[in-house]
Each structure stands twice: as structure tokens, then as C-alpha cells.
Coordinates of C-alpha atoms in Angstrom, one line a residue:
Chain A
M17 CA 0.0 0.0 0.0
T18 CA 1.2 3.5 -0.8
E19 CA 2.3 5.5 2.2
Q20 CA 0.0 8.3 3.4
T21 CA 1.4 11.9 3.3
A22 CA 1.0 14.0 6.4
A23 CA -1.9 15.8 4.9
E24 CA -3.6 12.5 4.0
R25 CA -3.1 11.1 7.4
E26 CA -4.6 14.2 9.0
L27 CA -7.6 14.0 6.7
A28 CA -7.9 10.2 7.3
E29 CA -8.1 10.9 11.0
L30 CA -10.7 13.6 10.5
I31 CA -12.8 11.1 8.4
V32 CA -12.5 8.3 10.9
A33 CA -13.4 10.6 13.8
S34 CA -16.3 12.4 12.1
L35 CA -17.9 9.2 10.8
N36 CA -17.2 7.1 14.0
L37 CA -15.5 4.4 11.9
D38 CA -14.7 2.2 14.9
S39 CA -13.4 -0.7 12.9
V40 CA -11.0 1.4 10.7
A41 CA -7.6 2.8 11.7
P42 CA -6.8 6.1 9.9
A43 CA -3.5 4.6 8.7
E44 CA -5.3 1.7 7.0
I45 CA -7.0 4.0 4.5
G46 CA -5.2 3.6 1.2
P47 CA -4.6 7.0 -0.4
D48 CA -5.7 5.7 -3.8
A49 CA -8.4 3.3 -2.6
P50 CA -12.0 4.3 -3.4
L51 CA -13.6 6.1 -0.4
F52 CA -17.1 5.2 -1.6
G53 CA -17.8 1.6 -2.3
G54 CA -14.8 -0.6 -1.9
T55 CA -13.8 -1.8 1.6
L56 CA -14.6 1.5 3.3
G57 CA -17.9 1.7 1.5
L58 CA -19.0 5.2 2.4
D59 CA -22.2 6.7 1.1
S60 CA -23.5 10.2 0.2
I61 CA -24.6 10.9 3.8
D62 CA -21.0 10.2 4.8
A63 CA -19.8 12.5 2.0
L64 CA -22.0 15.2 3.6
E65 CA -20.5 14.5 7.0
I66 CA -17.0 14.7 5.6
A67 CA -17.8 18.0 3.8
L68 CA -19.1 19.5 7.1
A69 CA -16.1 18.3 9.0
V70 CA -13.7 19.6 6.3
S71 CA -15.4 23.0 6.3
K72 CA -15.1 23.2 10.1
R73 CA -11.5 22.1 10.2
Y74 CA -10.0 23.7 7.1
G75 CA -12.3 26.7 6.8
F76 CA -13.5 26.2 3.2
Q77 CA -16.5 24.6 1.7
L78 CA -16.8 21.8 -0.8
R79 CA -19.2 23.0 -3.3
S80 CA -22.1 21.1 -4.9
D81 CA -21.5 22.7 -8.4
N82 CA -17.9 21.5 -8.7
P83 CA -17.9 19.4 -11.8
D84 CA -14.9 17.4 -10.4
N85 CA -16.8 16.2 -7.3
R86 CA -16.8 12.6 -8.4
R87 CA -13.0 12.7 -8.7
I88 CA -12.4 14.8 -5.6
F89 CA -14.5 12.5 -3.4
G90 CA -13.0 9.5 -5.2
S91 CA -10.0 8.9 -2.9
L92 CA -8.2 10.1 0.2
R93 CA -5.4 11.4 -2.0
A94 CA -7.7 13.4 -4.3
L95 CA -9.7 14.9 -1.4
A96 CA -6.5 15.8 0.5
E97 CA -5.0 17.4 -2.6
H98 CA -8.2 19.4 -3.2
I99 CA -8.1 20.6 0.4
Q100 CA -4.5 21.6 0.3
Q101 CA -5.1 23.6 -2.9
H102 CA -8.1 25.4 -1.6
R103 CA -7.8 25.9 2.1
P104 CA -7.1 29.5 3.2
Q105 CA -3.4 29.6 3.9
Chain B
M6 CA -44.9 -3.4 -10.4
T7 CA -41.8 -2.5 -8.6
V8 CA -40.3 0.9 -8.1
A9 CA -37.5 0.0 -10.6
Q10 CA -40.1 -1.0 -13.1
W11 CA -42.1 2.1 -12.4
Q12 CA -39.1 4.3 -12.7
G13 CA -38.3 2.5 -16.0
R14 CA -41.8 2.9 -17.2
K15 CA -42.5 5.2 -20.1
E16 CA -44.0 8.6 -19.2
G17 CA -47.7 8.3 -20.0
G18 CA -49.0 10.2 -23.0
G19 CA -45.9 11.2 -24.9
R20 CA -44.6 14.5 -26.0
F21 CA -47.2 15.4 -28.5
A22 CA -50.2 14.6 -26.3
L23 CA -48.7 16.6 -23.4
W24 CA -48.0 19.5 -25.7
L25 CA -51.5 19.3 -27.1
I26 CA -53.2 19.3 -23.7
R27 CA -51.0 22.2 -22.6
S28 CA -51.8 24.2 -25.7
I29 CA -55.5 23.6 -25.6
G30 CA -55.5 24.5 -21.9
L31 CA -53.7 27.7 -22.4
T32 CA -55.7 28.8 -25.4
C33 CA -59.2 27.6 -24.6
G34 CA -59.0 27.7 -20.8
R35 CA -59.1 25.3 -18.0
G36 CA -62.9 24.5 -18.4
V37 CA -62.4 23.2 -22.0
A38 CA -59.2 21.4 -21.1
R39 CA -60.9 19.7 -18.3
L40 CA -63.5 18.2 -20.7
I41 CA -60.6 16.3 -22.3
L42 CA -59.7 14.7 -19.0
Y43 CA -62.7 12.4 -19.4
P44 CA -61.4 10.6 -22.5
I45 CA -57.9 10.7 -21.1
T46 CA -59.1 9.0 -17.9
L47 CA -60.8 6.3 -19.9
Y48 CA -57.7 5.9 -22.1
F49 CA -55.5 5.4 -19.1
F50 CA -58.0 3.1 -17.5
F51 CA -58.0 0.8 -20.4
R52 CA -54.4 1.1 -21.5
R53 CA -52.5 1.1 -18.3
G54 CA -53.3 -2.1 -16.6
H55 CA -50.5 -1.9 -14.0
E56 CA -51.6 1.4 -12.7
R57 CA -55.3 0.4 -12.8
R58 CA -54.7 -2.7 -10.7
A59 CA -52.4 -0.8 -8.3
S60 CA -55.1 1.9 -7.9
R61 CA -57.8 -0.6 -7.2
A62 CA -55.7 -2.5 -4.6
F63 CA -54.7 0.8 -2.9
L64 CA -58.3 2.1 -2.8
T65 CA -59.5 -1.2 -1.4
R66 CA -57.1 -0.7 1.5
A67 CA -57.7 3.0 2.0
L68 CA -61.5 3.0 1.7
G69 CA -61.9 -0.2 3.8
R70 CA -64.2 -1.8 1.2
P71 CA -63.7 -3.4 -2.2
A72 CA -62.9 -0.6 -4.6
G73 CA -64.9 -0.7 -7.9
V74 CA -64.4 0.7 -11.4
P75 CA -66.0 4.1 -10.4
D76 CA -63.4 4.5 -7.6
V77 CA -60.5 3.8 -9.9
L78 CA -61.9 6.2 -12.6
R79 CA -62.2 8.9 -10.0
H80 CA -58.6 8.2 -8.9
I81 CA -57.2 8.5 -12.4
H82 CA -59.3 11.5 -13.1
A83 CA -57.9 13.2 -10.0
F84 CA -54.4 12.5 -11.1
A85 CA -55.2 13.8 -14.6
S86 CA -56.8 16.9 -13.1
I87 CA -53.8 17.7 -11.0
T88 CA -51.4 17.1 -13.9
L89 CA -53.4 19.5 -16.0
D90 CA -53.5 22.1 -13.2
R91 CA -49.7 22.0 -13.1
V92 CA -49.8 23.8 -16.4
F93 CA -52.1 26.6 -15.2
L94 CA -50.3 26.9 -11.8
L95 CA -47.0 27.4 -13.6
A96 CA -48.2 29.6 -16.4
R97 CA -50.6 31.8 -14.4
G98 CA -49.8 31.2 -10.7
M99 CA -52.7 30.9 -8.3
R100 CA -55.1 33.0 -10.4
G101 CA -58.3 31.1 -10.9
F102 CA -57.6 28.7 -8.1
D103 CA -59.1 28.6 -4.6
I104 CA -56.1 27.7 -2.5
D105 CA -56.5 27.4 1.3
I106 CA -53.1 27.5 3.1
V107 CA -52.9 25.9 6.6
G108 CA -49.9 26.1 8.9
M109 CA -48.1 29.0 7.3
E110 CA -47.3 30.6 10.6
A111 CA -45.8 27.5 12.1
L112 CA -43.6 27.2 9.0
E113 CA -42.6 30.8 9.1
R114 CA -41.6 30.5 12.8
R115 CA -39.2 27.7 11.9
L116 CA -37.8 29.6 8.9
D117 CA -37.1 32.6 11.1
G118 CA -34.5 30.4 12.8
G119 CA -32.4 30.9 9.7
R120 CA -31.0 27.4 9.6
G121 CA -33.3 26.1 6.9
V122 CA -36.2 23.7 7.0
L123 CA -36.7 20.3 5.4
L124 CA -40.1 20.2 3.8
L125 CA -41.1 16.6 3.4
G126 CA -43.8 15.9 0.9
A127 CA -45.1 12.8 -0.6
H128 CA -46.7 11.6 -3.9
V129 CA -50.0 13.0 -2.6
G130 CA -51.9 15.7 -4.3
S131 CA -49.9 18.5 -6.0
F132 CA -46.5 19.7 -5.1
E133 CA -46.8 22.5 -7.7
V134 CA -49.0 24.5 -5.3
L135 CA -46.0 24.8 -3.0
R136 CA -43.7 25.9 -5.7
V137 CA -46.1 28.6 -6.9
L138 CA -46.5 29.8 -3.3
A139 CA -42.8 30.1 -3.0
L140 CA -42.6 32.2 -6.1
K141 CA -44.9 34.7 -4.4
R142 CA -42.5 34.9 -1.4
P143 CA -39.1 35.3 -2.9
Q144 CA -37.6 36.3 0.4
V145 CA -37.8 32.7 1.5
P146 CA -36.0 30.6 -1.2
L147 CA -37.3 27.1 -2.0
R148 CA -35.1 24.4 -3.4
V149 CA -37.0 21.2 -4.6
V150 CA -35.1 17.9 -5.0
L151 CA -36.6 16.3 -8.0
D152 CA -35.4 13.7 -10.5
K153 CA -35.6 15.5 -13.9
A154 CA -34.7 12.3 -15.6
Q155 CA -37.8 10.5 -14.4
T156 CA -40.3 12.6 -16.4
P157 CA -38.2 14.4 -19.0
V158 CA -41.0 15.4 -21.3
M159 CA -43.1 16.8 -18.5
T160 CA -40.1 18.6 -16.9
E161 CA -39.2 20.3 -20.2
L162 CA -42.8 21.4 -20.9
L163 CA -43.4 22.7 -17.4
E164 CA -40.0 24.4 -17.1
A165 CA -40.7 26.3 -20.3
L166 CA -43.8 27.7 -18.7
A167 CA -42.0 28.9 -15.5
P168 CA -38.2 29.0 -15.9
D169 CA -37.8 30.5 -12.4
I170 CA -39.3 27.4 -10.9
G171 CA -37.1 25.1 -12.9
N172 CA -34.0 26.9 -11.6
N173 CA -35.0 26.1 -8.1
V174 CA -34.8 22.3 -8.7
I175 CA -31.9 20.3 -7.3
D176 CA -31.8 17.6 -9.8
A177 CA -31.7 14.2 -8.1
S178 CA -30.3 12.5 -11.2
R179 CA -27.0 14.3 -10.6
G180 CA -24.5 12.5 -8.4
S181 CA -25.8 12.2 -4.9
T182 CA -22.8 13.9 -3.3
D183 CA -23.7 17.0 -5.4
V184 CA -27.3 16.7 -4.3
V185 CA -26.6 16.5 -0.6
L186 CA -24.0 19.4 -0.9
A187 CA -26.6 21.5 -2.7
M188 CA -29.1 20.8 0.1
H189 CA -26.5 21.9 2.6
E190 CA -25.9 25.1 0.7
A191 CA -29.6 25.8 0.5
A192 CA -30.0 25.2 4.3
Q193 CA -27.1 27.6 5.0
R194 CA -29.1 30.3 3.2
G195 CA -32.1 29.6 5.5
A196 CA -34.0 28.1 2.6
M197 CA -36.8 25.5 2.5
V198 CA -35.5 22.3 1.0
A199 CA -38.3 20.2 -0.2
L200 CA -38.2 16.5 -1.1
L201 CA -40.6 13.6 -1.3
G202 CA -40.4 11.1 1.6
D203 CA -42.6 8.3 0.5
R204 CA -40.9 6.7 -2.5
G205 CA -37.4 5.3 -2.5
R206 CA -35.4 4.6 -5.6
A207 CA -34.4 1.1 -6.6
H208 CA -31.5 -0.1 -4.3
E209 CA -31.9 2.9 -2.0
A210 CA -31.7 2.1 1.7
M211 CA -35.3 1.7 2.9
R212 CA -36.9 1.0 6.3
R213 CA -40.1 -1.0 6.6
V214 CA -42.7 0.5 8.9
P215 CA -46.4 -0.1 9.3
F216 CA -48.6 1.7 6.7
F217 CA -52.2 0.9 6.4
G218 CA -51.7 -2.2 8.5
E219 CA -48.8 -3.7 6.7
P220 CA -45.1 -2.8 6.6
A221 CA -44.2 -0.7 3.7
P222 CA -40.7 0.5 2.6
F223 CA -39.8 4.2 3.2
P224 CA -36.5 5.8 2.2
A225 CA -34.0 6.5 5.0
A226 CA -32.1 9.3 3.2
P227 CA -34.4 12.3 4.0
W228 CA -34.1 11.6 7.7
L229 CA -30.4 11.0 7.6
I230 CA -29.9 14.3 5.7
A231 CA -32.2 16.2 8.2
S232 CA -30.1 14.7 11.0
T233 CA -26.8 15.6 9.5
L234 CA -27.8 19.1 8.6
Q235 CA -29.7 19.6 11.9
L236 CA -32.8 20.7 10.0
P237 CA -36.3 20.8 11.5
V238 CA -38.7 18.7 9.5
V239 CA -42.1 20.1 8.4
L240 CA -44.5 17.9 6.5
C241 CA -46.1 19.4 3.4
F242 CA -49.2 18.3 1.6
G243 CA -50.8 20.0 -1.5
L244 CA -54.2 18.3 -1.4
Y245 CA -56.5 18.5 -4.3
L246 CA -60.1 19.0 -3.0
G247 CA -61.9 18.8 -6.4
G248 CA -62.9 21.5 -8.8
N249 CA -60.5 24.4 -8.6
R250 CA -59.8 23.9 -4.8
Y251 CA -56.5 23.0 -3.2
R252 CA -55.3 23.0 0.4
L253 CA -51.7 23.5 1.1
M254 CA -50.8 22.2 4.5
F255 CA -47.7 22.6 6.6
E256 CA -47.3 20.5 9.7
P257 CA -44.3 20.7 11.9
Y258 CA -43.2 17.1 12.5
A259 CA -39.8 17.1 14.3
E260 CA -37.7 20.0 15.7
D261 CA -34.7 17.8 16.6
T262 CA -34.0 15.1 14.1
T263 CA -30.7 13.9 15.5
I264 CA -30.1 10.3 14.6
P265 CA -27.1 9.0 16.6
R266 CA -24.7 6.7 14.8
A267 CA -25.0 4.2 17.6
G268 CA -28.6 3.0 17.5
R269 CA -29.2 4.6 14.1
D270 CA -31.8 2.1 13.0
A271 CA -33.9 2.4 16.0
A272 CA -33.9 6.2 15.8
L273 CA -34.6 6.2 12.1
D274 CA -37.5 3.7 12.5
A275 CA -39.0 5.9 15.2
L276 CA -39.0 8.9 13.0
I277 CA -40.2 7.1 9.9
R278 CA -42.9 5.2 11.8
G279 CA -44.4 8.5 13.0
Y280 CA -44.2 9.9 9.5
A281 CA -45.9 6.9 8.0
A282 CA -48.7 7.1 10.6
R283 CA -49.3 10.8 9.8
L284 CA -49.2 10.1 6.0
E285 CA -51.6 7.2 6.5
A286 CA -54.1 9.5 8.3
M287 CA -53.8 12.1 5.6
V288 CA -54.2 9.6 2.8
R289 CA -57.2 7.9 4.5
E290 CA -58.9 11.3 4.5
H291 CA -57.9 12.0 0.9
P292 CA -57.5 8.6 -0.8
Y293 CA -57.8 9.9 -4.3
N294 CA -54.8 12.1 -3.8
W295 CA -52.5 9.1 -3.5
F296 CA -50.3 9.0 -6.6
N297 CA -48.1 6.0 -6.2
F298 CA -49.5 3.9 -8.9
Y299 CA -47.5 0.8 -8.2
D300 CA -47.6 -1.8 -5.4
F301 CA -46.3 0.4 -2.6
W302 CA -46.0 -2.5 -0.1
H303 CA -44.6 -5.4 -2.0
D304 CA -41.9 -3.7 -3.8
P305 CA -39.0 -6.0 -3.2
A306 CA -37.3 -4.5 -0.3
P307 CA -33.7 -3.5 -1.0
D308 CA -31.2 -5.1 1.4
G309 CA -30.0 -1.7 2.6
G310 CA -30.5 -0.6 6.1
A311 CA -29.5 -3.6 8.2
D312 CA -26.2 -4.4 6.6
P313 CA -25.0 -1.9 4.1
G314 CA -24.1 -3.7 0.8
R315 CA -22.6 -0.4 -0.2
A316 CA -22.5 1.1 -3.7
D317 CA -19.7 1.7 -6.1
Q318 CA -20.4 5.4 -6.1
P319 CA -21.9 7.8 -3.6
D320 CA -25.1 7.9 -5.4
L321 CA -28.6 8.4 -4.1
R322 CA -29.9 6.5 -7.1
G323 CA -28.0 3.3 -6.6
G324 CA -26.4 3.7 -3.2
H325 CA -27.2 2.1 0.1
L326 CA -27.4 5.0 2.5
A327 CA -27.6 3.4 5.9

């Protein structure tokens, strides 16, 4: 499995905490593994929870009209990259 | 007929027929157009066997006696009337209609909170009355979650009549992450977010709760969204009372919709059971307003809910939500 970057680890921890994923350790989330479906198997309500948690932690909002949402929510890596690019510095 | 089959079923009437009815209605007036509803009712009665049988089975339950041909004709006629009235409501607003609004103050009190309200409707009566009311009160934005792909011909015709209303739709056929994010954005602006809470999509997470004496599947998603966004839930019914009379009802249902992750199913079921009971009472009083023309109870229950089978994509259409 590819190693998580620091930003990915931080996001993984946020996801696990905000979704109460008891059976998943943040380090176990593969950066390129699908967040939705796959072994994690999150759904759109989870996506909403993640979006709320991201906006609280990083101070910017994931938007419904972003045409790239499918890709952004596709993996830990994509979501972490999107956050790093858009969070207020 | 299952939901999947129903959703796969061709829109009744076709483009030309809908256009014709709309044009006759707008040129000759509602009175003339309503005359055409009689042959249309007969046409549907004879040509749409699935819907006819579903109507009869439903009315037998709701009326508490064996439903006959006149009952089914009345049911189809009510549906046709409301469909026709959508044209007039969108083209001309409430003019020419007698619309009684109940519960507006209770709704406004919740809107004053500024955190948004989830308006939960059902396939009962006319949702168009609500959308027209919202146009008259632009200070309170309304976003309606609808699947534009389900009735494309109708959607196109109606949106041409009232583009403003079309712009207020959150299209449920988009990816469901987009849909829930759009609902969140609307709630942040203090808007009313309306969706229909009685019909799940194929493979959506459903919970079975008693409805007219037998467990029926209801979608979990509206409640999970309300919980996540911390929205109060207000029920909304646009009842058709015959002739040109409608009653638009708002009923506060739940202020705090928190569904904890631990014990999620029990909390969900409690909310949905209460909703189904209220819906049943409303539909018993207005049985000809029930517009789920398929076997609402025996739709094969998706396996979502108990053990998430999980979807490939975060998608309200195909995803298990629980």
C-alpha cells in the first residue's frame, strides 16, 4: 500500500473521527483506494458529514456545483490534494 | 410493479399529447381542457393495466371496502386533473384557483430560525402549489429535490412555462454527493429544502414501517440528511379537493431530528414510523390524492438498512445509505 502523506493522514483521522468508523484505523485507509464503495464503503450521507467536517477544520467549503466532485471524493489522495489547494493559507 | 419498473416505465402520454393538452389548456382555458380529461381518464383506465390494478388495490385498503371501477376512474381523473393544473399553476400562478393555506405561521416561525427547514412531501396531491406559493414569497428561497430524468417530457414542458421554478430544482439525477451538498448550501441560506419522503429509488436504503396495517418501505435518506444538517422537518401536503380547490398544509413534525450513529436504525425507525402514521391518516382522509400507482407495499425491499451492501459510487440513485 502506498504511504500516506502527512496531509492525507490528517484527513484520514478527520474522516474516521467524524464518521465514527470504529473498525477502521486512519493509517489503514489507502490513499488511492476508493472512499465510496470498496472496503470503506462510504455513502452520500457520509460524504456530507465529511464535507461538514472539512469546512469546520479547514475553513473552506466543498461545493455542490464543482464538476470534479466525483473525482475529488474518489479517494483520500484526491480529497487531500483538493483541500491543500483550496484551504485558506 | 416494482419501483424499478415504475421508474423505468414510459411517461404516459408522450410529448405530442402533453403539448396538445397544454396548448388547448392555455388557449381555450381550464374549463375546456378539463373536458378532455374524461377521455384521457378512460384511455389510461384501459391502456395502463398496472396502474389500474395498483389503484384498485390501494383504494380497497384506503376505503376499507372493495374498490370498484368508479373508484378507480375517480382516482385516475384526480391524477389527470392535478397534472393539467400544473400547467395553469406554472403559467398563471394561483389565479383562478381557490387555495387554502394551513400552517403557514408554524412554517414561518421555523424559517425565522435561519438554519433552513426540510419540507417533506409525498406523492400525494400537488407539489406544484407549494412551488407557486414560493414564487410569491421570494424572500424565502425554496429548493426542490426532483429527478428530472424521471419525467423528462413533463419537466421540459413545465419548465418552459416557468423557468424560475425550474431553476429552483436540485436535480436528483445528478451524483448524490452533489445533491446533498446542494441541500446543505440551501439550508445555509435559510431556505426551505423540499423533497418527497414516500418513495425510494431502486436499491436505496429503505426501512419498513407499518402503513395501512402492513409494513411498507420508506426511504431513510431524507431523515439522515435532516439529522446531518440539523434541520427541523415540516410535512407538506398540497391536497386537491376537487374543482379548482386546493389545500396546502404545513405540519411541523420534528424539531430535533438527531439520529445518533450508535442506534441509528432504532432512531430512524421511530422517525419514519411516526411519519408513515401521519401520512396514512392524511391519505385515508384524501385517498384519491395518493399518486403512487404501483404496489407500494410489496416492492422487493432493498437489502440496505440492516447491513450496508454499499454502492460503487456515492449515489442516491443506486447507493445504500444506511
